[in-house]
PDB file of C-alpha atoms and ligand atoms in Angstrom:
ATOM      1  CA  UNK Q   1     100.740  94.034 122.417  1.00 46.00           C
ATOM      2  CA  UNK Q   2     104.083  95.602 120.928  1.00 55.00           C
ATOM      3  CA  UNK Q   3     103.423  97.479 118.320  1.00 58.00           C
ATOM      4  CA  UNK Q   4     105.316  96.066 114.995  1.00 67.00           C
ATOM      5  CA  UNK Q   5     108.885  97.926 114.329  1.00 92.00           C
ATOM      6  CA  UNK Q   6     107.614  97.521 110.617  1.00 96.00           C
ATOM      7  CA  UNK Q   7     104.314  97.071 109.142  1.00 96.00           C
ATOM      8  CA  UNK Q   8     103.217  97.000 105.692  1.00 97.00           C
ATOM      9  CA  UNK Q   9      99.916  97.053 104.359  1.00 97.00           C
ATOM     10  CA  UNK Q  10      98.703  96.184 100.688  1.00 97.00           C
ATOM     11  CA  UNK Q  11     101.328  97.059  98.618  1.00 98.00           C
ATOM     12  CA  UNK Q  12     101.033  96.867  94.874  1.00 98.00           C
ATOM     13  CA  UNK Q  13     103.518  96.985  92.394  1.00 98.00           C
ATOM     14  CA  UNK Q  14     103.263  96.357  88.211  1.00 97.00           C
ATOM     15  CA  UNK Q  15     106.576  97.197  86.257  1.00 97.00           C
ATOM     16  CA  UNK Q  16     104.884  98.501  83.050  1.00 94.00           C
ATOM     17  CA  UNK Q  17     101.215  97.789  84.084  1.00 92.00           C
ATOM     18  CA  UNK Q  18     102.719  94.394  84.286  1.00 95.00           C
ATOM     19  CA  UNK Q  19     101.514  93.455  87.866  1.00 95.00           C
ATOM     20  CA  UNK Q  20     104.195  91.247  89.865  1.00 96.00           C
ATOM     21  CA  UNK Q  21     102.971  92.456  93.723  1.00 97.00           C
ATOM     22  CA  UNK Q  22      99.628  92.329  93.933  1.00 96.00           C
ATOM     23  CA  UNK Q  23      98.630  92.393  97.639  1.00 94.00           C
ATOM     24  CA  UNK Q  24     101.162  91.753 100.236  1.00 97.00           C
ATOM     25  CA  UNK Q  25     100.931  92.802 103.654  1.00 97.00           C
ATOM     26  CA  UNK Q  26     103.736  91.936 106.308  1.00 97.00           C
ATOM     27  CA  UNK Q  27     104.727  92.730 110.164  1.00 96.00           C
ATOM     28  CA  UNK Q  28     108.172  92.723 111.591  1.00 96.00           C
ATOM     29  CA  UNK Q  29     108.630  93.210 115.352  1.00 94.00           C
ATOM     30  CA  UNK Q  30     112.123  94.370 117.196  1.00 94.00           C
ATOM     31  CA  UNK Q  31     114.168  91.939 117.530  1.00 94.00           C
ATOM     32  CA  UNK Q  32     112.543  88.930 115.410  1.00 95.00           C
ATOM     33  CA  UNK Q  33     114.317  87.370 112.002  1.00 96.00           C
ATOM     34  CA  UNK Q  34     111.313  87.006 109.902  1.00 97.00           C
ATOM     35  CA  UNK Q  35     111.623  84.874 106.697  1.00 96.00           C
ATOM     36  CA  UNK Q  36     110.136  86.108 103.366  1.00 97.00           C
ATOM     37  CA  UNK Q  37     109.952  82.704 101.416  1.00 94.00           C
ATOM     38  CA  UNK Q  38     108.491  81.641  97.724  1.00 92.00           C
ATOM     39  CA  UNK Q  39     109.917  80.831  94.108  1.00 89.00           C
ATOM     40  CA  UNK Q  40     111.442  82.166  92.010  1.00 89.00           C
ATOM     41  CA  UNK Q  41     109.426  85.415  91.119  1.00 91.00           C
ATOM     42  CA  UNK Q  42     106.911  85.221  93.400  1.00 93.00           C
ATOM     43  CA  UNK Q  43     107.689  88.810  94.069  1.00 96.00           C
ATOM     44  CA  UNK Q  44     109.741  88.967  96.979  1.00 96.00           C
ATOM     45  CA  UNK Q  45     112.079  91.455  95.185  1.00 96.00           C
ATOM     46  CA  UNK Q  46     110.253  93.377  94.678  1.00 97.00           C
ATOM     47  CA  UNK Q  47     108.817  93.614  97.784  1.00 98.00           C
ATOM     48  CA  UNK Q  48     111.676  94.120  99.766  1.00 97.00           C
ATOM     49  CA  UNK Q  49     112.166  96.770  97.239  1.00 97.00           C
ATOM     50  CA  UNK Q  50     109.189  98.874  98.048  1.00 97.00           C
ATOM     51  CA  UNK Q  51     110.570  98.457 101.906  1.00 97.00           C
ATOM     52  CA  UNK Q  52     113.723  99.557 101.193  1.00 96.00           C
ATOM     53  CA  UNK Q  53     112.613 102.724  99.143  1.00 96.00           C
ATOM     54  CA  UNK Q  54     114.493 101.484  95.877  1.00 95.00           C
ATOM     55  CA  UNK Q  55     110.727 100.961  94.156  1.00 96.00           C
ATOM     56  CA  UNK Q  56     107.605 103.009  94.745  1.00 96.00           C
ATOM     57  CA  UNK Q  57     104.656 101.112  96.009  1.00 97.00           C
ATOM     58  CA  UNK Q  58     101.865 101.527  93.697  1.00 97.00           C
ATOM     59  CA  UNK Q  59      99.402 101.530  96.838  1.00 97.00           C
ATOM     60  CA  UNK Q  60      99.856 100.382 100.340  1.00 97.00           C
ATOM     61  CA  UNK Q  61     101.294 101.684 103.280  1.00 97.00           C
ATOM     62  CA  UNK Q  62     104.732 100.820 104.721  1.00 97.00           C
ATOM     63  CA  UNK Q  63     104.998 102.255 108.463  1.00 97.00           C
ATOM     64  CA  UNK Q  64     108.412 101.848 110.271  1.00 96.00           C
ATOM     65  CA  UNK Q  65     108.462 102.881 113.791  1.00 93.00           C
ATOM     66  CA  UNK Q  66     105.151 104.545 113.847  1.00 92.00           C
ATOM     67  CA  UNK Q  67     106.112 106.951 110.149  1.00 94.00           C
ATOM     68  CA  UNK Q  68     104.457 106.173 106.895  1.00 95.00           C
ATOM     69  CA  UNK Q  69     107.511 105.637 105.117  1.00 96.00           C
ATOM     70  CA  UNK Q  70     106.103 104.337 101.583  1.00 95.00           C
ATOM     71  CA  UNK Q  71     107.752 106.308  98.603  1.00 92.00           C
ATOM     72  CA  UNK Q  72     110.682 107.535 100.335  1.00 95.00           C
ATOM     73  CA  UNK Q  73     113.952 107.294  98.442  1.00 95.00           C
ATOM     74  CA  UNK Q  74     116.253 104.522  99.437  1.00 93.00           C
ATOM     75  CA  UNK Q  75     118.642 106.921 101.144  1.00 91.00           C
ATOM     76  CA  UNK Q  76     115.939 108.217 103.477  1.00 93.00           C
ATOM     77  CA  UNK Q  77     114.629 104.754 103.841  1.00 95.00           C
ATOM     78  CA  UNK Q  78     118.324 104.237 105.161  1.00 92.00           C
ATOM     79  CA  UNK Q  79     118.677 107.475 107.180  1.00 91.00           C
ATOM     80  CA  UNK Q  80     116.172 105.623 109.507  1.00 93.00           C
ATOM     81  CA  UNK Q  81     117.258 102.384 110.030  1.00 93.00           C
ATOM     82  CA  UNK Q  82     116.416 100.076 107.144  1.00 95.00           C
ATOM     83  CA  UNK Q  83     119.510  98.214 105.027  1.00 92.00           C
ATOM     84  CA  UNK Q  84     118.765  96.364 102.162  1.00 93.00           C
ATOM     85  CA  UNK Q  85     121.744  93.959 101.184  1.00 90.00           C
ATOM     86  CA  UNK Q  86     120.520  93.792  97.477  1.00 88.00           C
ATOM     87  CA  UNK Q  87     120.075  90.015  95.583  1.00 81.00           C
ATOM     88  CA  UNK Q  88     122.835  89.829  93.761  1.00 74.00           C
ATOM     89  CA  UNK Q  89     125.956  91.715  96.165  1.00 71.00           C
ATOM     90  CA  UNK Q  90     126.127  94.803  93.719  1.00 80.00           C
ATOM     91  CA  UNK Q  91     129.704  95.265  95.293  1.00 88.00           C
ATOM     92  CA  UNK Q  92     132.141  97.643  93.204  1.00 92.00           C
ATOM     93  CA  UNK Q  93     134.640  95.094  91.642  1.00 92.00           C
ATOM     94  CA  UNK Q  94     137.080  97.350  91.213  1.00 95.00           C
ATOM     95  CA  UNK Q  95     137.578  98.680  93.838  1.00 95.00           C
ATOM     96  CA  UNK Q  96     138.980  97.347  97.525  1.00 96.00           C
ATOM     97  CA  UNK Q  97     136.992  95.852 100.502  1.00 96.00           C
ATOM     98  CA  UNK Q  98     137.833  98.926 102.442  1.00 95.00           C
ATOM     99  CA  UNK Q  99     136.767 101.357  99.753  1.00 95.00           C
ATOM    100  CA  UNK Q 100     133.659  99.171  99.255  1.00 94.00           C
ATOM    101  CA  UNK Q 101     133.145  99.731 103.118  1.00 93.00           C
ATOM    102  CA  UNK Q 102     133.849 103.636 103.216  1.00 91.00           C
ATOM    103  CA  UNK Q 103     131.531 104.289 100.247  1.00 87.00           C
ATOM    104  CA  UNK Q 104     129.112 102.906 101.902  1.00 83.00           C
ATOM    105  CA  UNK Q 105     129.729 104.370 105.618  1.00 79.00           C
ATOM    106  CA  UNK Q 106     129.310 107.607 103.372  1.00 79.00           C
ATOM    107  CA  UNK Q 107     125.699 108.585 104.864  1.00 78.00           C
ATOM    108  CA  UNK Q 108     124.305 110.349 107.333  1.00 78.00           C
ATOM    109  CA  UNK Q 109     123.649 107.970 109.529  1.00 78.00           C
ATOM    110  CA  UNK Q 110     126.937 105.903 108.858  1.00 77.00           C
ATOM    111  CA  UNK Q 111     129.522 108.874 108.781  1.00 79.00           C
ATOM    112  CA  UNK Q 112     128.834 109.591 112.441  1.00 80.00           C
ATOM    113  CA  UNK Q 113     130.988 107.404 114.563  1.00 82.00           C
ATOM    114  CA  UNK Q 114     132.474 105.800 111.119  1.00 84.00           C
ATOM    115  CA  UNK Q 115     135.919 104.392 112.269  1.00 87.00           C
ATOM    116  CA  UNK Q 116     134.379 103.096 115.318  1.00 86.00           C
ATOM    117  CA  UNK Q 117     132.161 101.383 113.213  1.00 86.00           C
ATOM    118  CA  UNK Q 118     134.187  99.922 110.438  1.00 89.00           C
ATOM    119  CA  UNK Q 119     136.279  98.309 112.891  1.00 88.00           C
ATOM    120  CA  UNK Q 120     133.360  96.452 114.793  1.00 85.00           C
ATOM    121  CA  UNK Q 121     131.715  95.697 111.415  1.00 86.00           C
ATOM    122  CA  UNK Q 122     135.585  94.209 110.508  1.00 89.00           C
ATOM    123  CA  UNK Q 123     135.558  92.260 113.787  1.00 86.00           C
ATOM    124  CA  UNK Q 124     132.424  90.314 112.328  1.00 83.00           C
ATOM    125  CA  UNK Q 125     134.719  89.501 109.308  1.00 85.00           C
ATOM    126  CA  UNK Q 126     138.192  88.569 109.897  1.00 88.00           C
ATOM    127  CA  UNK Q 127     138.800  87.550 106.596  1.00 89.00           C
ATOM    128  CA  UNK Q 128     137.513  90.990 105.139  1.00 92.00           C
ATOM    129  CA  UNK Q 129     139.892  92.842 107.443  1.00 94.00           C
ATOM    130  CA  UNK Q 130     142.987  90.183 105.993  1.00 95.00           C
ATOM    131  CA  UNK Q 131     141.882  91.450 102.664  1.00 95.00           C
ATOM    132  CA  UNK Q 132     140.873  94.692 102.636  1.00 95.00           C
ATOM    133  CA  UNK Q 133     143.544  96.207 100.115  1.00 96.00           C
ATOM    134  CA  UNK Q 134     142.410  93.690  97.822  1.00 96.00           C
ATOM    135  CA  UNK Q 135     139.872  94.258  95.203  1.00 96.00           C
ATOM    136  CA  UNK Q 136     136.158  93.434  95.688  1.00 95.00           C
ATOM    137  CA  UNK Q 137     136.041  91.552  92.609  1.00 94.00           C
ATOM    138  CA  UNK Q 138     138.817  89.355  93.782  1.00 94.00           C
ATOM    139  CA  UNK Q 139     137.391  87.901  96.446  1.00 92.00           C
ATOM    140  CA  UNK Q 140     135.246  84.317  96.555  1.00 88.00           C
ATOM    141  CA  UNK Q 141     131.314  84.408  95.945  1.00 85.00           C
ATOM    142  CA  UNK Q 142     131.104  83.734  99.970  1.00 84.00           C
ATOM    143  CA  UNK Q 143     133.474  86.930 100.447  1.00 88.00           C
ATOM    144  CA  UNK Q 144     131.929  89.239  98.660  1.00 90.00           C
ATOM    145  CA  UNK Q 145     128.479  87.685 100.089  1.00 87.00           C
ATOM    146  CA  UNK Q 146     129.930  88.980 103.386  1.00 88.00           C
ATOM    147  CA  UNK Q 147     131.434  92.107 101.974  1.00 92.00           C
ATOM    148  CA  UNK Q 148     127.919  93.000 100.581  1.00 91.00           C
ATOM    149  CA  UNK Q 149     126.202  92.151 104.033  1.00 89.00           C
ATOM    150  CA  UNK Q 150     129.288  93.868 105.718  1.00 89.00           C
ATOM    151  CA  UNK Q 151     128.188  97.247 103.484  1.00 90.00           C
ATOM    152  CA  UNK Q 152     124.714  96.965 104.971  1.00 88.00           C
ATOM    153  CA  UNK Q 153     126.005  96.507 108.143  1.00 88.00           C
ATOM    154  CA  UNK Q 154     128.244 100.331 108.640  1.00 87.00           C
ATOM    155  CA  UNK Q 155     125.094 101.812 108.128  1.00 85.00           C
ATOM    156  CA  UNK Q 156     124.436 100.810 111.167  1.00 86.00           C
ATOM    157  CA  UNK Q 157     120.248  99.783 110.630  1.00 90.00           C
ATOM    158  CA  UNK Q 158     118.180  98.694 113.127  1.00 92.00           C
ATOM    159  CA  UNK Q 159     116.334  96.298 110.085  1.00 95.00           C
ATOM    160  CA  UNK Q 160     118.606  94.358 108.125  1.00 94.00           C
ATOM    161  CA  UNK Q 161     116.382  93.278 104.995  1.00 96.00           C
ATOM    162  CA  UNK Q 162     118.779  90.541 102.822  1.00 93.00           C
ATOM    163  CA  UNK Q 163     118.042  89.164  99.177  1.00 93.00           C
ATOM    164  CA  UNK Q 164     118.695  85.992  98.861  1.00 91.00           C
ATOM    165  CA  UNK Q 165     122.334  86.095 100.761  1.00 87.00           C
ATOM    166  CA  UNK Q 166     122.644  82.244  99.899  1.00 86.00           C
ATOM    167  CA  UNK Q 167     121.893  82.310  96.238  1.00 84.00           C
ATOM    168  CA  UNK Q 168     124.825  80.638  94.515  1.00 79.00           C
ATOM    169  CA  UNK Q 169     127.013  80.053  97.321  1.00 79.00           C
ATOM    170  CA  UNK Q 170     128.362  76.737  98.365  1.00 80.00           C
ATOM    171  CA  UNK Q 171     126.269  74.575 101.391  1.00 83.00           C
ATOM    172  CA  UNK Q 172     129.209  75.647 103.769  1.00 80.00           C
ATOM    173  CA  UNK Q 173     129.373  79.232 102.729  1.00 80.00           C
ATOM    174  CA  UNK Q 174     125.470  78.826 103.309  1.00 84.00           C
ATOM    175  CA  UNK Q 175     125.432  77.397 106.268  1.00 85.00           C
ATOM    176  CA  UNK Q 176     128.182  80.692 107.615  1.00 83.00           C
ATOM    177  CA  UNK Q 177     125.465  83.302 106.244  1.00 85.00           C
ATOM    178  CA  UNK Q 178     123.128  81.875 107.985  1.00 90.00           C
ATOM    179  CA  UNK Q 179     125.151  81.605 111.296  1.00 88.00           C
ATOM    180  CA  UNK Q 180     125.657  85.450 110.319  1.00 85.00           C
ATOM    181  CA  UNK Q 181     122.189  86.013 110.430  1.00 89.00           C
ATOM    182  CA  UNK Q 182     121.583  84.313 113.804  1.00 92.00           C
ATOM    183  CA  UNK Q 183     124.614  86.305 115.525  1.00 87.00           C
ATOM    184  CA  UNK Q 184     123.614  89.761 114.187  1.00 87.00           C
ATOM    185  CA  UNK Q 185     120.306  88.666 115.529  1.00 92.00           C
ATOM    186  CA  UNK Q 186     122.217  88.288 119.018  1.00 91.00           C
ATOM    187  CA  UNK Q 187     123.605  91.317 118.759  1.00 86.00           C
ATOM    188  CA  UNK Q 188     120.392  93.019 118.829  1.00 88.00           C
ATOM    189  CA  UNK Q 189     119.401  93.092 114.876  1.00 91.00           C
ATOM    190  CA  UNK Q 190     115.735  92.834 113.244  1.00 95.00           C
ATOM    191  CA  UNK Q 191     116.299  91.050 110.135  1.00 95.00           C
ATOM    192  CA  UNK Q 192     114.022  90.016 107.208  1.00 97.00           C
ATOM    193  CA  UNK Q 193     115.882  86.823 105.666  1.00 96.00           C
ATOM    194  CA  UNK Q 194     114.087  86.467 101.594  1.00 96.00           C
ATOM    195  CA  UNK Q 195     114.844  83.327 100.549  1.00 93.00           C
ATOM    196  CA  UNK Q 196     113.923  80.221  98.763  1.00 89.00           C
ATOM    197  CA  UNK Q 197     116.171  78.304 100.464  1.00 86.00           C
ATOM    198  CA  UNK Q 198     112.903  77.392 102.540  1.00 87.00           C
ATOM    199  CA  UNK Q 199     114.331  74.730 105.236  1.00 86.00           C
ATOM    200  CA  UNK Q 200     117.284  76.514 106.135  1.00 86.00           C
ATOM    201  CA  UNK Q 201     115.955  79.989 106.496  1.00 89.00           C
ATOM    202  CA  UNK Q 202     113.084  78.670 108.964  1.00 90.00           C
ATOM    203  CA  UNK Q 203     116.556  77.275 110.879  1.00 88.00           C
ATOM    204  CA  UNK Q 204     116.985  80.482 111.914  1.00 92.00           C
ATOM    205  CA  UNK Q 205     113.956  82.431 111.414  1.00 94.00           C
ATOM    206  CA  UNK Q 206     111.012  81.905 114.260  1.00 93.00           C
ATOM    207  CA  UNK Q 207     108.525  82.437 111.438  1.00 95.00           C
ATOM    208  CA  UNK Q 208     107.812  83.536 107.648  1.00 96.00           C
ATOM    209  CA  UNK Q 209     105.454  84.577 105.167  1.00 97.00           C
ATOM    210  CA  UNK Q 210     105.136  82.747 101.772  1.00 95.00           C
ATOM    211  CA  UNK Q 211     104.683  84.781  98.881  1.00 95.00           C
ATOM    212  CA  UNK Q 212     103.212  83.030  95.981  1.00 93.00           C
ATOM    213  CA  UNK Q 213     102.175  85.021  92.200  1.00 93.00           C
ATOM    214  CA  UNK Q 214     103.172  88.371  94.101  1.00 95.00           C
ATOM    215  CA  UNK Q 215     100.367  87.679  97.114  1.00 96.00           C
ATOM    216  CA  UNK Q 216     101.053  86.155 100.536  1.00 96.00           C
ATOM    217  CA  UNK Q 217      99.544  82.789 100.411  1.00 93.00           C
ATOM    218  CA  UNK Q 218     100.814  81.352 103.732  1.00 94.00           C
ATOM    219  CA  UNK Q 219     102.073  83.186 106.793  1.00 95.00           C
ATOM    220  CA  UNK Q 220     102.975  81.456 110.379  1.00 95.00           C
ATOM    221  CA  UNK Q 221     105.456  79.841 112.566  1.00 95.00           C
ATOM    222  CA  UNK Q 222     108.956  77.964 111.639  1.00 92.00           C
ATOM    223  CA  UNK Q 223     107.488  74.492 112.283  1.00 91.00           C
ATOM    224  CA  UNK Q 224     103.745  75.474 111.504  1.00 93.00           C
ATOM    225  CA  UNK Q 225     105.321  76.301 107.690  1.00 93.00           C
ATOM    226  CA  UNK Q 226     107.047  73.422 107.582  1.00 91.00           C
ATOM    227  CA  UNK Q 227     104.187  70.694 108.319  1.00 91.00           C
ATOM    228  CA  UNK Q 228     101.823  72.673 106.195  1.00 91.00           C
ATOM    229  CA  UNK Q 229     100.839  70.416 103.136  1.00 90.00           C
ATOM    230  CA  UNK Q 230     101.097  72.853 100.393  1.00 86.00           C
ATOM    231  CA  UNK Q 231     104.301  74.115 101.912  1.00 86.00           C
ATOM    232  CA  UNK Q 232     105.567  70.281 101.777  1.00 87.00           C
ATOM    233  CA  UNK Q 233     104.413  69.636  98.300  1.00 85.00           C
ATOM    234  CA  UNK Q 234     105.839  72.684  96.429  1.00 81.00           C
ATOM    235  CA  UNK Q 235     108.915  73.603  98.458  1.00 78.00           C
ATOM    236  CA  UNK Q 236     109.956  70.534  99.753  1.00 74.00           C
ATOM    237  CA  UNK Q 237     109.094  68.520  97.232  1.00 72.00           C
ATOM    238  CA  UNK Q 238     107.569  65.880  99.940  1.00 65.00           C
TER     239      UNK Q 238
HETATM  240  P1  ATP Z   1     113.635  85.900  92.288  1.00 90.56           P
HETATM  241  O1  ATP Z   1     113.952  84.886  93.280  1.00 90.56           O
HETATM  242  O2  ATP Z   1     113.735  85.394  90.879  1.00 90.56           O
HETATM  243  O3  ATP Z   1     114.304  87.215  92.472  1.00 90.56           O
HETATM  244  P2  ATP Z   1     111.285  87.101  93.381  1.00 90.56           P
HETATM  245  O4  ATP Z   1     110.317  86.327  94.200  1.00 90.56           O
HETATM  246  O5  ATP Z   1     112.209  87.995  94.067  1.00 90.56           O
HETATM  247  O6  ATP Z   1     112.052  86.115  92.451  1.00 90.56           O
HETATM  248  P3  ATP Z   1     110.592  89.355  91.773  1.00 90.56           P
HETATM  249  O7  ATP Z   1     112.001  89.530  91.337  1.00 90.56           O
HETATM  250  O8  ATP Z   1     110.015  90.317  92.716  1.00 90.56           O
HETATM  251  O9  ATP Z   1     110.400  87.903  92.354  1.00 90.56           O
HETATM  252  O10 ATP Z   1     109.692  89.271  90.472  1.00 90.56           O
HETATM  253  C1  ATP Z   1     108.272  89.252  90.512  1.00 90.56           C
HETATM  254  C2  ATP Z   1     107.735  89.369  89.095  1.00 90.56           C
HETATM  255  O11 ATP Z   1     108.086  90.659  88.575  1.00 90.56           O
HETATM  256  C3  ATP Z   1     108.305  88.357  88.133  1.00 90.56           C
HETATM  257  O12 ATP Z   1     107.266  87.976  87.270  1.00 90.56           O
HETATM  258  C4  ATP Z   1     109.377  89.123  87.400  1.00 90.56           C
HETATM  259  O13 ATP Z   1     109.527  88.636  86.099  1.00 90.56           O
HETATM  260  C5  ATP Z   1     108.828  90.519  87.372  1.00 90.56           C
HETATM  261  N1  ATP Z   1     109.909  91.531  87.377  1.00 90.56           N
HETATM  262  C6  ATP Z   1     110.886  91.652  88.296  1.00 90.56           C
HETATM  263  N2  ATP Z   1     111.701  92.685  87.998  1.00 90.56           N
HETATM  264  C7  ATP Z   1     111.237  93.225  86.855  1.00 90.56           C
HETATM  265  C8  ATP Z   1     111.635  94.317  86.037  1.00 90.56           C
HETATM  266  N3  ATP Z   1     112.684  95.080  86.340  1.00 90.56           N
HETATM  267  N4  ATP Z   1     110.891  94.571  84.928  1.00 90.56           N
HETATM  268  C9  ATP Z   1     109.812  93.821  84.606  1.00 90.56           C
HETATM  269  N5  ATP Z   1     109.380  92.782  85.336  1.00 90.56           N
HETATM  270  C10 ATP Z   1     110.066  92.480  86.446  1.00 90.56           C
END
């Protein structure tokens, strides 16, 4: 059996001895979009936090290609592959699409190749390339949705991990993220979709994990997830 791209193991996490990730563990192979599901702080966050090197697991391991890469700092968590496209877009306002895009395509891993990139990144988004003079903060919530997964994307990561990308967007805009998601997916992309959005993201995601009081309390297939009673009484509301 393949070996997972990404594997995590235990992790633990308390903001101020306050405990919100208690014990979550988590595989990811090449190639899959893997759903991380649950309510409203059920500690997906902050998990994809500790993934993305932006938190410090308080124990666990977190091994990405075969390296133990738990407690690296999110721009060496990014050096090697992993994107996190943050809940929330954390976009600079102020300033245009295209700066928004070279700030980002400022690492390592991004400068290398970086026009090249930006204008296949660009292709994705048509209507960022019509508006990329304009400021960030300018653009509609779906926009800067895509600007914000667009900023992941120059990095050029092998694991796209995104927060929420449908939080406060519109059912169409929804409906175009996730399409997003499928066609990176395509193209080649590992992605880890968190959501709560719990039927659409198992559209497009073969399988998930559901997080519940910062533990996993469910994990399997798209279909499994969705015929599973507790699944259909709390998320579903069947
Ligand atoms: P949401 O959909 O609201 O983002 P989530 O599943 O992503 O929920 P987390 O944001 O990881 O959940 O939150 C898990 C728990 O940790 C919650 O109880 C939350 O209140 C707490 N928490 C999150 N961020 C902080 C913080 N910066 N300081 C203190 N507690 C926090």
């Amino acid at each position: 059996m393949a070996l997972p791209a990404l594997h995590a193991d235990g992790l633990r996490y308390a903001y101020r001895g306050v405990p919100a990730v208690y014990d979550v563990s988590l595989g990811i192979e090449e190639g899959e979009i893997v759903a991380l599901l649950g309510a409203n702080g059920a500690g997906k966050s902050t998990t994809v936090n500790m993934l993305a090197g932006v938190l410090r697991p308080d124990a666990g391991r977190i091994v990405w290609k075969g390296e133990d890469i738990a407690g690296l700092a999110a721009h060496r968590v990014m050096e090697r592959g992993i994107a996190l496209v943050p809940e929330g877009r954390l976009i600079f306002p102020q300033m245009t699409v295209l700066e928004n895009l070279q700030v980002a395509g400022t690492s390592r891993r991004a400068a290398d190749g970086f026009a090249r990139t930006l204008d296949e990144v660009l292709a994705v988004f048509p209507r960022l390339r019509e508006r990329a003079d304009q400021a960030a903060g300018s653009l509609s919530g779906g926009e800067q949705q895509m600007l914000a997964i667009a900023r992941g994307l120059v990095g050029r990561p092998a694991l796209m991990v995104l927060d929420e990308p449908s939080l406060g967007l519109a059912p169409m805009l929804v409906r175009a993220v996730f399409d997003l998601v499928r066609d990176l997916n395509a193209r080649g992309m590992t992605v880890l979709l968190v959501e709560q959005n719990l039927r659409q993201s198992l559209k497009v995601a073969a399988r998930g994990y559901v997080l519940e009081k910062g533990r996993v309390a469910l994990a399997g297939t798209g279909p499994a997830l969705l015929d599973d009673p507790y699944v259909r009484q709390a998320f579903l509301g069947l």
